[in-house]
PDB file of C-alpha atoms in Angstrom:
ATOM      1  CA  UNK A   1     115.266 131.296  65.125  1.00 85.00           C
ATOM      2  CA  UNK A   2     116.350 127.849  66.240  1.00 88.00           C
ATOM      3  CA  UNK A   3     114.200 125.014  65.053  1.00 89.00           C
ATOM      4  CA  UNK A   4     112.661 122.618  67.580  1.00 91.00           C
ATOM      5  CA  UNK A   5     114.077 119.241  66.713  1.00 93.00           C
ATOM      6  CA  UNK A   6     112.429 115.903  67.211  1.00 93.00           C
ATOM      7  CA  UNK A   7     113.567 112.355  66.786  1.00 95.00           C
ATOM      8  CA  UNK A   8     111.379 109.450  65.601  1.00 95.00           C
ATOM      9  CA  UNK A   9     112.128 106.035  67.073  1.00 95.00           C
ATOM     10  CA  UNK A  10     110.993 102.953  65.237  1.00 94.00           C
ATOM     11  CA  UNK A  11     110.155 100.241  67.762  1.00 93.00           C
ATOM     12  CA  UNK A  12     109.223  96.616  67.296  1.00 92.00           C
ATOM     13  CA  UNK A  13     107.160  94.994  70.070  1.00 91.00           C
ATOM     14  CA  UNK A  14     107.951  91.299  70.492  1.00 89.00           C
ATOM     15  CA  UNK A  15     105.779  88.991  72.475  1.00 86.00           C
ATOM     16  CA  UNK A  16     105.179  85.240  72.642  1.00 84.00           C
ATOM     17  CA  UNK A  17     101.453  85.684  73.189  1.00 81.00           C
ATOM     18  CA  UNK A  18      99.076  87.402  70.790  1.00 81.00           C
ATOM     19  CA  UNK A  19      99.592  90.884  72.190  1.00 80.00           C
ATOM     20  CA  UNK A  20      96.732  93.347  72.126  1.00 83.00           C
ATOM     21  CA  UNK A  21      98.293  96.778  72.489  1.00 85.00           C
ATOM     22  CA  UNK A  22      97.141 100.302  71.680  1.00 88.00           C
ATOM     23  CA  UNK A  23      99.175 103.372  70.985  1.00 89.00           C
ATOM     24  CA  UNK A  24      98.018 104.973  74.235  1.00 90.00           C
ATOM     25  CA  UNK A  25      99.109 101.907  76.265  1.00 90.00           C
ATOM     26  CA  UNK A  26     102.528 101.962  74.608  1.00 90.00           C
ATOM     27  CA  UNK A  27     102.962 105.670  75.383  1.00 92.00           C
ATOM     28  CA  UNK A  28     101.928 105.041  78.960  1.00 92.00           C
ATOM     29  CA  UNK A  29     104.438 102.158  79.269  1.00 92.00           C
ATOM     30  CA  UNK A  30     107.265 104.350  77.980  1.00 93.00           C
ATOM     31  CA  UNK A  31     106.340 107.249  80.343  1.00 94.00           C
ATOM     32  CA  UNK A  32     106.205 104.915  83.350  1.00 93.00           C
ATOM     33  CA  UNK A  33     109.610 103.437  82.465  1.00 93.00           C
ATOM     34  CA  UNK A  34     111.118 106.932  82.071  1.00 93.00           C
ATOM     35  CA  UNK A  35     109.752 107.857  85.496  1.00 94.00           C
ATOM     36  CA  UNK A  36     111.109 104.713  87.055  1.00 93.00           C
ATOM     37  CA  UNK A  37     114.642 104.961  85.641  1.00 93.00           C
ATOM     38  CA  UNK A  38     115.121 108.763  85.318  1.00 93.00           C
ATOM     39  CA  UNK A  39     112.754 110.080  88.018  1.00 93.00           C
ATOM     40  CA  UNK A  40     110.671 113.192  87.914  1.00 93.00           C
ATOM     41  CA  UNK A  41     113.313 114.867  85.739  1.00 93.00           C
ATOM     42  CA  UNK A  42     113.120 112.078  83.123  1.00 92.00           C
ATOM     43  CA  UNK A  43     109.301 112.123  83.072  1.00 94.00           C
ATOM     44  CA  UNK A  44     109.207 115.894  82.515  1.00 94.00           C
ATOM     45  CA  UNK A  45     111.881 115.600  79.793  1.00 93.00           C
ATOM     46  CA  UNK A  46     109.791 113.165  77.769  1.00 92.00           C
ATOM     47  CA  UNK A  47     106.570 115.091  78.127  1.00 91.00           C
ATOM     48  CA  UNK A  48     106.687 115.667  74.358  1.00 89.00           C
ATOM     49  CA  UNK A  49     106.530 111.875  73.790  1.00 92.00           C
ATOM     50  CA  UNK A  50     103.899 110.786  71.294  1.00 92.00           C
ATOM     51  CA  UNK A  51     103.170 107.505  69.529  1.00 93.00           C
ATOM     52  CA  UNK A  52     102.661 108.768  65.998  1.00 92.00           C
ATOM     53  CA  UNK A  53     101.926 105.441  64.272  1.00 89.00           C
ATOM     54  CA  UNK A  54     101.226 101.927  65.467  1.00 89.00           C
ATOM     55  CA  UNK A  55     101.085  99.085  62.945  1.00 85.00           C
ATOM     56  CA  UNK A  56      99.123  96.521  64.835  1.00 81.00           C
ATOM     57  CA  UNK A  57      99.708  93.706  62.368  1.00 80.00           C
ATOM     58  CA  UNK A  58     103.521  93.906  62.333  1.00 80.00           C
ATOM     59  CA  UNK A  59     103.725  95.304  65.931  1.00 86.00           C
ATOM     60  CA  UNK A  60     105.797  98.288  64.753  1.00 90.00           C
ATOM     61  CA  UNK A  61     105.483 101.724  66.334  1.00 92.00           C
ATOM     62  CA  UNK A  62     106.884 105.125  65.543  1.00 94.00           C
ATOM     63  CA  UNK A  63     107.490 107.203  68.668  1.00 94.00           C
ATOM     64  CA  UNK A  64     108.198 110.913  68.572  1.00 95.00           C
ATOM     65  CA  UNK A  65     110.445 112.458  71.255  1.00 94.00           C
ATOM     66  CA  UNK A  66     112.358 115.712  71.533  1.00 94.00           C
ATOM     67  CA  UNK A  67     115.954 115.674  70.287  1.00 94.00           C
ATOM     68  CA  UNK A  68     118.133 115.172  73.388  1.00 92.00           C
ATOM     69  CA  UNK A  69     115.667 113.544  75.791  1.00 92.00           C
ATOM     70  CA  UNK A  70     115.103 110.898  73.115  1.00 93.00           C
ATOM     71  CA  UNK A  71     118.229 109.274  74.561  1.00 94.00           C
ATOM     72  CA  UNK A  72     116.261 108.608  77.782  1.00 93.00           C
ATOM     73  CA  UNK A  73     113.791 106.596  75.725  1.00 93.00           C
ATOM     74  CA  UNK A  74     116.378 104.731  73.682  1.00 94.00           C
ATOM     75  CA  UNK A  75     118.384 103.804  76.822  1.00 93.00           C
ATOM     76  CA  UNK A  76     115.400 102.411  78.771  1.00 93.00           C
ATOM     77  CA  UNK A  77     113.736 100.448  75.928  1.00 92.00           C
ATOM     78  CA  UNK A  78     115.922  97.334  76.494  1.00 92.00           C
ATOM     79  CA  UNK A  79     114.979  97.363  80.144  1.00 92.00           C
ATOM     80  CA  UNK A  80     111.248  97.254  79.562  1.00 91.00           C
ATOM     81  CA  UNK A  81     109.721  93.731  79.810  1.00 90.00           C
ATOM     82  CA  UNK A  82     106.043  94.605  79.906  1.00 85.00           C
ATOM     83  CA  UNK A  83     103.867  96.390  77.356  1.00 84.00           C
ATOM     84  CA  UNK A  84     100.309  97.057  78.579  1.00 79.00           C
ATOM     85  CA  UNK A  85      99.548  93.987  80.716  1.00 81.00           C
ATOM     86  CA  UNK A  86     101.462  91.307  78.749  1.00 83.00           C
ATOM     87  CA  UNK A  87     105.130  90.379  78.897  1.00 89.00           C
ATOM     88  CA  UNK A  88     106.910  91.832  75.915  1.00 89.00           C
ATOM     89  CA  UNK A  89     110.226  92.947  74.610  1.00 91.00           C
ATOM     90  CA  UNK A  90     110.818  96.284  72.825  1.00 92.00           C
ATOM     91  CA  UNK A  91     113.469  96.410  70.131  1.00 93.00           C
ATOM     92  CA  UNK A  92     114.839  99.636  68.586  1.00 94.00           C
ATOM     93  CA  UNK A  93     115.029  99.269  64.825  1.00 94.00           C
ATOM     94  CA  UNK A  94     115.870 102.803  63.761  1.00 94.00           C
ATOM     95  CA  UNK A  95     116.163 106.344  65.057  1.00 95.00           C
ATOM     96  CA  UNK A  96     115.446 108.982  62.439  1.00 93.00           C
ATOM     97  CA  UNK A  97     114.907 112.719  62.148  1.00 94.00           C
ATOM     98  CA  UNK A  98     111.686 112.404  60.113  1.00 94.00           C
ATOM     99  CA  UNK A  99     108.738 109.977  59.826  1.00 92.00           C
ATOM    100  CA  UNK A 100     109.573 109.698  56.118  1.00 93.00           C
ATOM    101  CA  UNK A 101     113.002 108.189  56.888  1.00 94.00           C
ATOM    102  CA  UNK A 102     111.404 105.753  59.342  1.00 92.00           C
ATOM    103  CA  UNK A 103     108.879 104.667  56.668  1.00 91.00           C
ATOM    104  CA  UNK A 104     111.733 104.148  54.174  1.00 93.00           C
ATOM    105  CA  UNK A 105     113.485 101.926  56.722  1.00 94.00           C
ATOM    106  CA  UNK A 106     110.297  99.916  57.337  1.00 91.00           C
ATOM    107  CA  UNK A 107     110.008  99.193  53.624  1.00 91.00           C
ATOM    108  CA  UNK A 108     113.600  98.065  53.440  1.00 93.00           C
ATOM    109  CA  UNK A 109     113.297  96.059  56.661  1.00 90.00           C
ATOM    110  CA  UNK A 110     110.162  94.228  55.466  1.00 87.00           C
ATOM    111  CA  UNK A 111     111.833  93.519  52.121  1.00 89.00           C
ATOM    112  CA  UNK A 112     114.808  91.920  53.874  1.00 91.00           C
ATOM    113  CA  UNK A 113     112.561  89.831  56.144  1.00 87.00           C
ATOM    114  CA  UNK A 114     110.618  88.496  53.146  1.00 87.00           C
ATOM    115  CA  UNK A 115     113.838  87.688  51.241  1.00 88.00           C
ATOM    116  CA  UNK A 116     115.203  85.825  54.244  1.00 90.00           C
ATOM    117  CA  UNK A 117     112.013  83.755  54.558  1.00 88.00           C
ATOM    118  CA  UNK A 118     111.962  83.015  50.812  1.00 87.00           C
ATOM    119  CA  UNK A 119     115.605  81.909  51.014  1.00 87.00           C
ATOM    120  CA  UNK A 120     114.685  79.123  53.400  1.00 88.00           C
ATOM    121  CA  UNK A 121     112.357  77.410  50.945  1.00 86.00           C
ATOM    122  CA  UNK A 122     113.722  74.599  48.851  1.00 85.00           C
ATOM    123  CA  UNK A 123     111.249  74.213  46.012  1.00 86.00           C
ATOM    124  CA  UNK A 124     110.016  76.776  43.542  1.00 87.00           C
ATOM    125  CA  UNK A 125     106.391  75.822  44.225  1.00 88.00           C
ATOM    126  CA  UNK A 126     106.805  76.708  47.960  1.00 86.00           C
ATOM    127  CA  UNK A 127     108.313  80.071  47.033  1.00 86.00           C
ATOM    128  CA  UNK A 128     105.467  80.877  44.598  1.00 87.00           C
ATOM    129  CA  UNK A 129     102.851  79.837  47.173  1.00 87.00           C
ATOM    130  CA  UNK A 130     104.432  82.148  49.777  1.00 86.00           C
ATOM    131  CA  UNK A 131     104.783  85.161  47.409  1.00 85.00           C
ATOM    132  CA  UNK A 132     101.135  84.757  46.281  1.00 87.00           C
ATOM    133  CA  UNK A 133     100.045  84.577  49.950  1.00 85.00           C
ATOM    134  CA  UNK A 134     101.933  87.821  50.694  1.00 83.00           C
ATOM    135  CA  UNK A 135     100.588  89.659  47.667  1.00 83.00           C
ATOM    136  CA  UNK A 136      97.037  88.536  48.536  1.00 84.00           C
ATOM    137  CA  UNK A 137      97.362  89.799  52.129  1.00 79.00           C
ATOM    138  CA  UNK A 138      98.649  93.148  50.806  1.00 75.00           C
ATOM    139  CA  UNK A 139      95.659  93.472  48.453  1.00 71.00           C
ATOM    140  CA  UNK A 140      93.269  92.819  51.391  1.00 65.00           C
TER     141      UNK A 140
ATOM    142  CA  UNK B   1     143.519 119.082  88.989  1.00 60.00           C
ATOM    143  CA  UNK B   2     141.089 118.267  91.797  1.00 71.00           C
ATOM    144  CA  UNK B   3     138.139 116.208  90.457  1.00 90.00           C
ATOM    145  CA  UNK B   4     135.987 116.729  93.513  1.00 92.00           C
ATOM    146  CA  UNK B   5     133.627 119.478  94.604  1.00 93.00           C
ATOM    147  CA  UNK B   6     133.049 120.155  98.325  1.00 93.00           C
ATOM    148  CA  UNK B   7     129.748 121.576  99.557  1.00 92.00           C
ATOM    149  CA  UNK B   8     129.288 123.206 102.908  1.00 92.00           C
ATOM    150  CA  UNK B   9     125.629 122.820 103.931  1.00 91.00           C
ATOM    151  CA  UNK B  10     123.413 123.210 106.954  1.00 91.00           C
ATOM    152  CA  UNK B  11     120.186 121.489 107.873  1.00 90.00           C
ATOM    153  CA  UNK B  12     117.379 123.706 109.064  1.00 90.00           C
ATOM    154  CA  UNK B  13     114.413 121.978 110.755  1.00 89.00           C
ATOM    155  CA  UNK B  14     111.027 123.495 111.640  1.00 89.00           C
ATOM    156  CA  UNK B  15     110.963 121.699 115.014  1.00 87.00           C
ATOM    157  CA  UNK B  16     113.287 119.548 117.107  1.00 84.00           C
ATOM    158  CA  UNK B  17     113.575 115.907 115.920  1.00 81.00           C
ATOM    159  CA  UNK B  18     112.778 113.020 118.252  1.00 79.00           C
ATOM    160  CA  UNK B  19     115.866 111.010 117.387  1.00 78.00           C
ATOM    161  CA  UNK B  20     119.494 112.038 117.060  1.00 80.00           C
ATOM    162  CA  UNK B  21     120.719 113.443 113.712  1.00 82.00           C
ATOM    163  CA  UNK B  22     123.065 110.591 112.726  1.00 84.00           C
ATOM    164  CA  UNK B  23     125.218 110.979 109.580  1.00 85.00           C
ATOM    165  CA  UNK B  24     123.575 107.919 108.024  1.00 89.00           C
ATOM    166  CA  UNK B  25     120.104 109.492 108.183  1.00 89.00           C
ATOM    167  CA  UNK B  26     121.384 112.659 106.503  1.00 90.00           C
ATOM    168  CA  UNK B  27     122.957 110.614 103.747  1.00 91.00           C
ATOM    169  CA  UNK B  28     119.785 108.525 103.408  1.00 90.00           C
ATOM    170  CA  UNK B  29     117.657 111.581 102.971  1.00 91.00           C
ATOM    171  CA  UNK B  30     119.946 112.925 100.229  1.00 92.00           C
ATOM    172  CA  UNK B  31     119.969 109.541  98.386  1.00 92.00           C
ATOM    173  CA  UNK B  32     116.171 109.385  98.638  1.00 92.00           C
ATOM    174  CA  UNK B  33     115.851 112.786  97.096  1.00 93.00           C
ATOM    175  CA  UNK B  34     118.341 111.931  94.291  1.00 93.00           C
ATOM    176  CA  UNK B  35     116.389 108.762  93.406  1.00 93.00           C
ATOM    177  CA  UNK B  36     113.026 110.591  93.465  1.00 93.00           C
ATOM    178  CA  UNK B  37     114.260 113.317  91.108  1.00 93.00           C
ATOM    179  CA  UNK B  38     116.671 111.440  88.850  1.00 93.00           C
ATOM    180  CA  UNK B  39     115.369 107.855  89.141  1.00 92.00           C
ATOM    181  CA  UNK B  40     117.188 104.532  89.424  1.00 90.00           C
ATOM    182  CA  UNK B  41     119.768 105.229  86.736  1.00 87.00           C
ATOM    183  CA  UNK B  42     120.084 108.977  87.095  1.00 74.00           C
ATOM    184  CA  UNK B  43     120.263 108.853  90.852  1.00 78.00           C
ATOM    185  CA  UNK B  44     123.397 106.659  90.952  1.00 85.00           C
ATOM    186  CA  UNK B  45     125.714 109.394  92.253  1.00 84.00           C
ATOM    187  CA  UNK B  46     128.704 108.682  94.401  1.00 88.00           C
ATOM    188  CA  UNK B  47     129.096 111.242  97.172  1.00 90.00           C
ATOM    189  CA  UNK B  48     130.470 111.238 100.693  1.00 90.00           C
ATOM    190  CA  UNK B  49     129.364 113.039 103.816  1.00 91.00           C
ATOM    191  CA  UNK B  50     132.796 113.948 105.176  1.00 91.00           C
ATOM    192  CA  UNK B  51     131.624 115.423 108.414  1.00 89.00           C
ATOM    193  CA  UNK B  52     128.405 116.456 110.151  1.00 89.00           C
ATOM    194  CA  UNK B  53     128.342 118.491 113.298  1.00 87.00           C
ATOM    195  CA  UNK B  54     125.161 117.547 115.102  1.00 85.00           C
ATOM    196  CA  UNK B  55     125.165 120.517 117.448  1.00 85.00           C
ATOM    197  CA  UNK B  56     125.378 123.140 114.754  1.00 86.00           C
ATOM    198  CA  UNK B  57     123.681 120.915 112.124  1.00 89.00           C
ATOM    199  CA  UNK B  58     126.341 121.712 109.585  1.00 90.00           C
ATOM    200  CA  UNK B  59     128.198 119.324 107.332  1.00 91.00           C
ATOM    201  CA  UNK B  60     130.515 118.940 104.356  1.00 92.00           C
ATOM    202  CA  UNK B  61     129.769 116.804 101.323  1.00 92.00           C
ATOM    203  CA  UNK B  62     132.284 115.605  98.744  1.00 93.00           C
ATOM    204  CA  UNK B  63     131.173 114.722  95.236  1.00 93.00           C
ATOM    205  CA  UNK B  64     132.763 114.281  91.809  1.00 93.00           C
ATOM    206  CA  UNK B  65     132.595 117.526  89.788  1.00 92.00           C
ATOM    207  CA  UNK B  66     130.417 115.879  87.115  1.00 90.00           C
ATOM    208  CA  UNK B  67     127.662 115.112  89.622  1.00 90.00           C
ATOM    209  CA  UNK B  68     127.946 118.343  91.681  1.00 91.00           C
ATOM    210  CA  UNK B  69     124.980 119.970  89.910  1.00 92.00           C
ATOM    211  CA  UNK B  70     122.772 116.889  90.345  1.00 92.00           C
ATOM    212  CA  UNK B  71     123.573 116.690  94.017  1.00 92.00           C
ATOM    213  CA  UNK B  72     122.926 120.381  94.561  1.00 93.00           C
ATOM    214  CA  UNK B  73     119.547 120.092  92.794  1.00 93.00           C
ATOM    215  CA  UNK B  74     118.625 117.118  95.068  1.00 92.00           C
ATOM    216  CA  UNK B  75     119.712 119.022  98.179  1.00 93.00           C
ATOM    217  CA  UNK B  76     117.656 122.098  97.237  1.00 93.00           C
ATOM    218  CA  UNK B  77     114.512 120.038  96.585  1.00 93.00           C
ATOM    219  CA  UNK B  78     114.475 118.134  99.905  1.00 92.00           C
ATOM    220  CA  UNK B  79     111.347 119.369 101.661  1.00 90.00           C
ATOM    221  CA  UNK B  80     111.223 117.144 104.740  1.00 88.00           C
ATOM    222  CA  UNK B  81     113.539 115.179 106.952  1.00 87.00           C
ATOM    223  CA  UNK B  82     112.146 112.325 109.068  1.00 85.00           C
ATOM    224  CA  UNK B  83     108.627 113.765 108.641  1.00 86.00           C
ATOM    225  CA  UNK B  84     109.678 117.309 109.779  1.00 89.00           C
ATOM    226  CA  UNK B  85     109.566 120.172 107.202  1.00 92.00           C
ATOM    227  CA  UNK B  86     113.201 121.101 106.550  1.00 91.00           C
ATOM    228  CA  UNK B  87     115.647 122.688 104.126  1.00 92.00           C
ATOM    229  CA  UNK B  88     119.280 121.935 103.260  1.00 92.00           C
ATOM    230  CA  UNK B  89     120.994 125.262 102.738  1.00 92.00           C
ATOM    231  CA  UNK B  90     124.291 125.256 100.811  1.00 92.00           C
ATOM    232  CA  UNK B  91     126.502 128.018 102.151  1.00 90.00           C
ATOM    233  CA  UNK B  92     129.548 127.473  99.985  1.00 88.00           C
ATOM    234  CA  UNK B  93     130.946 125.208  97.327  1.00 90.00           C
ATOM    235  CA  UNK B  94     134.525 124.832  96.204  1.00 89.00           C
ATOM    236  CA  UNK B  95     137.003 122.471  94.594  1.00 89.00           C
ATOM    237  CA  UNK B  96     139.357 123.122  97.556  1.00 86.00           C
ATOM    238  CA  UNK B  97     138.383 121.922 101.036  1.00 86.00           C
ATOM    239  CA  UNK B  98     140.397 124.729 102.626  1.00 83.00           C
ATOM    240  CA  UNK B  99     138.220 127.339 100.975  1.00 83.00           C
ATOM    241  CA  UNK B 100     135.255 126.258 103.155  1.00 83.00           C
ATOM    242  CA  UNK B 101     136.953 127.468 106.391  1.00 79.00           C
ATOM    243  CA  UNK B 102     135.241 130.863 106.181  1.00 75.00           C
ATOM    244  CA  UNK B 103     131.714 129.444 106.276  1.00 78.00           C
ATOM    245  CA  UNK B 104     132.148 126.093 108.102  1.00 77.00           C
ATOM    246  CA  UNK B 105     134.213 127.105 111.173  1.00 76.00           C
ATOM    247  CA  UNK B 106     132.849 129.671 113.573  1.00 71.00           C
ATOM    248  CA  UNK B 107     135.541 131.766 115.162  1.00 67.00           C
TER     249      UNK B 107
END
């Protein structure tokens, strides 16, 4: 029997304001965009769409879509400029076959972001202060 | 190789329309159906209404082979024309225009 394949899309929501967004609102935004750009056919194709995880702090979301119609989602994400009620930009970070792969990517991605930020500091004291702050926030 | 597909269709209306059946209205109805079903991006299909005989309500459409299926779906799902319940019936489709003689011309 043929397996039913899914694709998991890792999305970053960027906004200038402090965006308050829920997983349901994000799913609704994606469905509306699919209907706008790909019509009734597109909306029916992405009926399997589901926001599996939404990290509110980092504004990262993992969206599940069927393999094939996931291209509808990935192609319309750059055209979306509103998430919920606020202006926002959606950026595709990674498209993987499993949630595990997406989580691996998030770890790597966060590591790289932290290293970039640490690289901008000039003194050792600043670096230590920042790393302490990060480790404290992780403990909380 | 011919990259086009020709569709011989006829428009069947439940009652007589108030205005004349101009080619532009026929094309408009098809574009409207394409956009409703396939959206802004999916509905961008280039097709041409080569001829439309108002008396017999029959016409010929030309479309690129890649979009022929999309256009046929849109034609099938049109349920009304200018507020009148209607259907677009496709009699024949071919990559050669000459092949449509059998169904398009009445001897």
